[in-house]
PDB file of C-alpha atoms in Angstrom:
ATOM      1  CA  UNK Q 294      55.213  -2.236  12.350  1.00  0.00           C
ATOM      2  CA  UNK Q 295      51.990  -3.855  11.807  1.00  0.00           C
ATOM      3  CA  UNK Q 296      49.712  -1.560  13.518  1.00  0.00           C
ATOM      4  CA  UNK Q 297      51.148   1.585  11.086  1.00  0.00           C
ATOM      5  CA  UNK Q 298      50.326  -0.630   8.369  1.00  0.00           C
ATOM      6  CA  UNK Q 299      46.337  -1.185   9.371  1.00  0.00           C
ATOM      7  CA  UNK Q 300      46.193   2.428  10.117  1.00  0.00           C
ATOM      8  CA  UNK Q 301      47.355   3.309   6.750  1.00  0.00           C
ATOM      9  CA  UNK Q 302      44.530   1.391   5.266  1.00  0.00           C
ATOM     10  CA  UNK Q 303      41.911   3.265   7.224  1.00  0.00           C
ATOM     11  CA  UNK Q 304      43.083   6.572   5.651  1.00  0.00           C
ATOM     12  CA  UNK Q 305      40.911   7.018   2.228  1.00  0.00           C
ATOM     13  CA  UNK Q 306      42.764   8.436  -0.672  1.00  0.00           C
ATOM     14  CA  UNK Q 307      40.935   9.770  -3.652  1.00  0.00           C
ATOM     15  CA  UNK Q 308      41.348   7.505  -6.542  1.00  0.00           C
ATOM     16  CA  UNK Q 309      39.852   7.588  -9.846  1.00  0.00           C
ATOM     17  CA  UNK Q 310      38.570   4.047  -9.579  1.00  0.00           C
ATOM     18  CA  UNK Q 311      36.009   5.406  -7.189  1.00  0.00           C
ATOM     19  CA  UNK Q 312      35.144   8.039  -9.781  1.00  0.00           C
ATOM     20  CA  UNK Q 313      34.629   5.731 -12.363  1.00  0.00           C
ATOM     21  CA  UNK Q 314      32.024   3.930 -10.380  1.00  0.00           C
ATOM     22  CA  UNK Q 315      30.103   7.112  -9.256  1.00  0.00           C
ATOM     23  CA  UNK Q 316      26.755   7.982 -10.919  1.00  0.00           C
ATOM     24  CA  UNK Q 317      26.803  10.759 -13.726  1.00  0.00           C
ATOM     25  CA  UNK Q 318      24.972  13.853 -12.698  1.00  0.00           C
ATOM     26  CA  UNK Q 319      21.611  13.769 -14.892  1.00  0.00           C
ATOM     27  CA  UNK Q 320      20.647  10.150 -13.596  1.00  0.00           C
ATOM     28  CA  UNK Q 321      21.463  11.317  -9.951  1.00  0.00           C
ATOM     29  CA  UNK Q 322      19.134  14.205 -10.370  1.00  0.00           C
ATOM     30  CA  UNK Q 323      16.637  12.446 -11.961  1.00  0.00           C
ATOM     31  CA  UNK Q 324      16.357   9.560  -9.568  1.00  0.00           C
ATOM     32  CA  UNK Q 325      16.701  12.259  -6.390  1.00  0.00           C
ATOM     33  CA  UNK Q 326      13.554  13.852  -7.916  1.00  0.00           C
ATOM     34  CA  UNK Q 327      11.574  10.658  -8.204  1.00  0.00           C
ATOM     35  CA  UNK Q 328      12.768   9.665  -4.677  1.00  0.00           C
ATOM     36  CA  UNK Q 329      11.742  13.092  -3.147  1.00  0.00           C
ATOM     37  CA  UNK Q 330       8.398  12.683  -5.035  1.00  0.00           C
ATOM     38  CA  UNK Q 331       7.919   9.564  -3.569  1.00  0.00           C
ATOM     39  CA  UNK Q 332       8.740  10.800   0.049  1.00  0.00           C
ATOM     40  CA  UNK Q 333       6.107  13.940  -0.550  1.00  0.00           C
ATOM     41  CA  UNK Q 334       3.345  11.269  -1.512  1.00  0.00           C
ATOM     42  CA  UNK Q 335       3.203  10.276   2.316  1.00  0.00           C
ATOM     43  CA  UNK Q 336       1.824  13.553   3.037  1.00  0.00           C
ATOM     44  CA  UNK Q 337      -1.137  12.977   0.565  1.00  0.00           C
ATOM     45  CA  UNK Q 338      -2.479  10.336   2.714  1.00  0.00           C
ATOM     46  CA  UNK Q 339      -4.391  10.598   6.026  1.00  0.00           C
ATOM     47  CA  UNK Q 340      -1.984  11.013   9.087  1.00  0.00           C
ATOM     48  CA  UNK Q 341      -1.235   7.488  10.525  1.00  0.00           C
ATOM     49  CA  UNK Q 342      -2.446   8.467  13.712  1.00  0.00           C
ATOM     50  CA  UNK Q 343      -5.993   8.440  12.327  1.00  0.00           C
ATOM     51  CA  UNK Q 344      -5.358   5.525   9.654  1.00  0.00           C
ATOM     52  CA  UNK Q 345      -3.241   3.271  11.884  1.00  0.00           C
ATOM     53  CA  UNK Q 346      -3.080   4.411  15.494  1.00  0.00           C
ATOM     54  CA  UNK Q 347      -2.001   1.344  17.287  1.00  0.00           C
ATOM     55  CA  UNK Q 348       1.184   0.176  15.028  1.00  0.00           C
ATOM     56  CA  UNK Q 349       2.531   3.627  14.472  1.00  0.00           C
ATOM     57  CA  UNK Q 350       2.067   4.850  17.828  1.00  0.00           C
ATOM     58  CA  UNK Q 351       5.493   5.180  18.985  1.00  0.00           C
ATOM     59  CA  UNK Q 352       7.356   5.716  15.440  1.00  0.00           C
ATOM     60  CA  UNK Q 353       4.599   7.255  13.452  1.00  0.00           C
ATOM     61  CA  UNK Q 354       5.340   7.348   9.689  1.00  0.00           C
ATOM     62  CA  UNK Q 355       8.686   5.854  10.364  1.00  0.00           C
ATOM     63  CA  UNK Q 356       6.968   2.384  11.258  1.00  0.00           C
ATOM     64  CA  UNK Q 357       6.319   1.749   7.283  1.00  0.00           C
ATOM     65  CA  UNK Q 358       9.226   0.165   5.153  1.00  0.00           C
ATOM     66  CA  UNK Q 359       7.907   2.230   2.182  1.00  0.00           C
ATOM     67  CA  UNK Q 360       8.628   5.354   3.992  1.00  0.00           C
ATOM     68  CA  UNK Q 361      12.132   4.258   5.289  1.00  0.00           C
ATOM     69  CA  UNK Q 362      12.913   3.068   1.796  1.00  0.00           C
ATOM     70  CA  UNK Q 363      11.944   6.307  -0.071  1.00  0.00           C
ATOM     71  CA  UNK Q 364      14.040   8.236   2.405  1.00  0.00           C
ATOM     72  CA  UNK Q 365      16.981   6.231   2.309  1.00  0.00           C
ATOM     73  CA  UNK Q 366      16.834   6.422  -1.632  1.00  0.00           C
ATOM     74  CA  UNK Q 367      16.285  10.057  -1.625  1.00  0.00           C
ATOM     75  CA  UNK Q 368      19.616  10.594   0.770  1.00  0.00           C
ATOM     76  CA  UNK Q 369      21.459   8.062  -1.399  1.00  0.00           C
ATOM     77  CA  UNK Q 370      20.568   9.901  -4.651  1.00  0.00           C
ATOM     78  CA  UNK Q 371      21.183  13.227  -2.719  1.00  0.00           C
ATOM     79  CA  UNK Q 372      24.869  12.023  -2.195  1.00  0.00           C
ATOM     80  CA  UNK Q 373      25.026  10.730  -5.682  1.00  0.00           C
ATOM     81  CA  UNK Q 374      24.155  14.429  -6.945  1.00  0.00           C
ATOM     82  CA  UNK Q 375      26.793  15.913  -4.484  1.00  0.00           C
ATOM     83  CA  UNK Q 376      29.281  13.325  -5.424  1.00  0.00           C
ATOM     84  CA  UNK Q 377      28.818  14.081  -9.263  1.00  0.00           C
ATOM     85  CA  UNK Q 378      29.282  17.783  -8.657  1.00  0.00           C
ATOM     86  CA  UNK Q 379      32.227  17.807  -6.453  1.00  0.00           C
ATOM     87  CA  UNK Q 380      34.524  14.843  -7.806  1.00  0.00           C
ATOM     88  CA  UNK Q 381      36.987  12.970  -5.496  1.00  0.00           C
ATOM     89  CA  UNK Q 382      35.558  13.397  -2.267  1.00  0.00           C
ATOM     90  CA  UNK Q 383      34.407  11.284   0.716  1.00  0.00           C
ATOM     91  CA  UNK Q 384      31.157  10.743  -0.923  1.00  0.00           C
ATOM     92  CA  UNK Q 385      32.500   8.605  -3.858  1.00  0.00           C
ATOM     93  CA  UNK Q 386      32.846   5.557  -1.759  1.00  0.00           C
ATOM     94  CA  UNK Q 387      29.506   6.209  -0.214  1.00  0.00           C
ATOM     95  CA  UNK Q 388      28.028   6.081  -3.531  1.00  0.00           C
ATOM     96  CA  UNK Q 389      29.578   2.680  -4.382  1.00  0.00           C
ATOM     97  CA  UNK Q 390      28.891   0.992  -0.834  1.00  0.00           C
ATOM     98  CA  UNK Q 391      25.359   2.354  -0.550  1.00  0.00           C
ATOM     99  CA  UNK Q 392      24.493   1.128  -3.828  1.00  0.00           C
ATOM    100  CA  UNK Q 393      23.325  -2.443  -2.723  1.00  0.00           C
ATOM    101  CA  UNK Q 394      21.196  -1.250  -0.176  1.00  0.00           C
ATOM    102  CA  UNK Q 395      19.344   1.406  -2.241  1.00  0.00           C
ATOM    103  CA  UNK Q 396      19.094  -0.773  -5.227  1.00  0.00           C
ATOM    104  CA  UNK Q 397      17.596  -4.081  -3.291  1.00  0.00           C
ATOM    105  CA  UNK Q 398      15.233  -1.620  -1.379  1.00  0.00           C
ATOM    106  CA  UNK Q 399      14.120   0.465  -4.641  1.00  0.00           C
ATOM    107  CA  UNK Q 400      13.894  -2.872  -6.583  1.00  0.00           C
ATOM    108  CA  UNK Q 401      11.836  -4.593  -4.296  1.00  0.00           C
ATOM    109  CA  UNK Q 402       9.454  -1.921  -3.267  1.00  0.00           C
ATOM    110  CA  UNK Q 403       7.350  -1.622  -6.105  1.00  0.00           C
ATOM    111  CA  UNK Q 404       6.602  -5.251  -7.167  1.00  0.00           C
ATOM    112  CA  UNK Q 405       5.953  -6.041  -3.686  1.00  0.00           C
ATOM    113  CA  UNK Q 406       3.672  -3.498  -3.030  1.00  0.00           C
ATOM    114  CA  UNK Q 407       1.343  -4.075  -6.208  1.00  0.00           C
ATOM    115  CA  UNK Q 408       1.610  -7.944  -5.909  1.00  0.00           C
ATOM    116  CA  UNK Q 409       0.552  -7.944  -2.089  1.00  0.00           C
ATOM    117  CA  UNK Q 410      -0.916  -4.608  -0.948  1.00  0.00           C
ATOM    118  CA  UNK Q 411      -2.407  -2.518  -3.803  1.00  0.00           C
ATOM    119  CA  UNK Q 412      -4.945  -4.697  -5.297  1.00  0.00           C
ATOM    120  CA  UNK Q 413      -6.070  -6.479  -2.007  1.00  0.00           C
ATOM    121  CA  UNK Q 414      -9.773  -5.821  -1.626  1.00  0.00           C
ATOM    122  CA  UNK Q 415      -9.556  -4.766   2.046  1.00  0.00           C
ATOM    123  CA  UNK Q 416      -7.101  -2.097   1.015  1.00  0.00           C
ATOM    124  CA  UNK Q 417      -8.918  -1.056  -1.794  1.00  0.00           C
ATOM    125  CA  UNK Q 418     -11.895  -0.322   0.530  1.00  0.00           C
ATOM    126  CA  UNK Q 419     -10.052   1.636   2.897  1.00  0.00           C
ATOM    127  CA  UNK Q 420      -8.476   3.833   0.206  1.00  0.00           C
ATOM    128  CA  UNK Q 421     -11.816   4.384  -1.076  1.00  0.00           C
ATOM    129  CA  UNK Q 422     -13.244   5.092   2.295  1.00  0.00           C
ATOM    130  CA  UNK Q 423     -10.675   7.801   2.845  1.00  0.00           C
ATOM    131  CA  UNK Q 424     -11.186   9.407  -0.454  1.00  0.00           C
ATOM    132  CA  UNK Q 425     -14.965   9.728   0.249  1.00  0.00           C
ATOM    133  CA  UNK Q 426     -14.437  11.078   3.842  1.00  0.00           C
ATOM    134  CA  UNK Q 427     -14.139   9.740   7.164  1.00  0.00           C
ATOM    135  CA  UNK Q 428     -15.713  11.413  10.429  1.00  0.00           C
ATOM    136  CA  UNK Q 429     -13.270  11.541  13.137  1.00  0.00           C
ATOM    137  CA  UNK Q 430     -14.159  13.052  16.462  1.00  0.00           C
ATOM    138  CA  UNK Q 431     -17.126  15.043  14.790  1.00  0.00           C
ATOM    139  CA  UNK Q 432     -14.762  16.308  11.707  1.00  0.00           C
ATOM    140  CA  UNK Q 433     -15.252  15.032   8.410  1.00  0.00           C
ATOM    141  CA  UNK Q 434     -11.886  14.062   6.762  1.00  0.00           C
ATOM    142  CA  UNK Q 435     -11.363  13.705   3.209  1.00  0.00           C
ATOM    143  CA  UNK Q 436      -8.232  12.650   1.499  1.00  0.00           C
ATOM    144  CA  UNK Q 437      -8.868  12.846  -2.279  1.00  0.00           C
ATOM    145  CA  UNK Q 438      -5.441  11.911  -3.338  1.00  0.00           C
ATOM    146  CA  UNK Q 439      -4.892   8.743  -1.586  1.00  0.00           C
ATOM    147  CA  UNK Q 440      -4.765   6.534  -4.620  1.00  0.00           C
ATOM    148  CA  UNK Q 441      -2.224   9.104  -6.162  1.00  0.00           C
ATOM    149  CA  UNK Q 442      -0.246   9.045  -2.915  1.00  0.00           C
ATOM    150  CA  UNK Q 443      -0.043   5.273  -3.028  1.00  0.00           C
ATOM    151  CA  UNK Q 444       1.359   5.122  -6.531  1.00  0.00           C
ATOM    152  CA  UNK Q 445       3.909   8.214  -6.080  1.00  0.00           C
ATOM    153  CA  UNK Q 446       5.065   6.314  -3.047  1.00  0.00           C
ATOM    154  CA  UNK Q 447       5.522   2.963  -4.579  1.00  0.00           C
ATOM    155  CA  UNK Q 448       5.906   3.128  -8.387  1.00  0.00           C
ATOM    156  CA  UNK Q 449       9.228   5.137  -8.460  1.00  0.00           C
ATOM    157  CA  UNK Q 450      11.107   2.403  -6.507  1.00  0.00           C
ATOM    158  CA  UNK Q 451      11.706   0.367  -9.722  1.00  0.00           C
ATOM    159  CA  UNK Q 452      12.552   3.017 -11.862  1.00  0.00           C
ATOM    160  CA  UNK Q 453      15.204   4.459  -9.945  1.00  0.00           C
ATOM    161  CA  UNK Q 454      16.871   1.096  -9.162  1.00  0.00           C
TER     162      UNK Q 454
END
């Protein structure tokens, strides 16, 4: 008796209550676009094997909470878009249960970055150095969009939250 009741609770049945909590299509597309742009911003910076070789030796760009947050956000809003296009799927509860994680990460990303990192004198020097060019193994490497990349990766967080 009791085990069949527990098993029945694990089966998800589409209900309109999930649908009422899902994001509409237009905001989902806007937030997905901003999150994808934030992920793209990482490729405008110098590769971490040059800029921070020791802390990123094993996990590369995935070492950074910013990149992890932007990928999670893009994935979450991708799920929101599909959920808005195809109603009453298994994605509807994912939209609802994934919201606290996406919201918290995105909301904190922007103020923490601008409050702790962006205006730090040492980080300003490092960004300026990469913008002007760095000599690595006899090759001059210039990344003129480092400042743009910093804003692309960190500013959209608070907007999509």
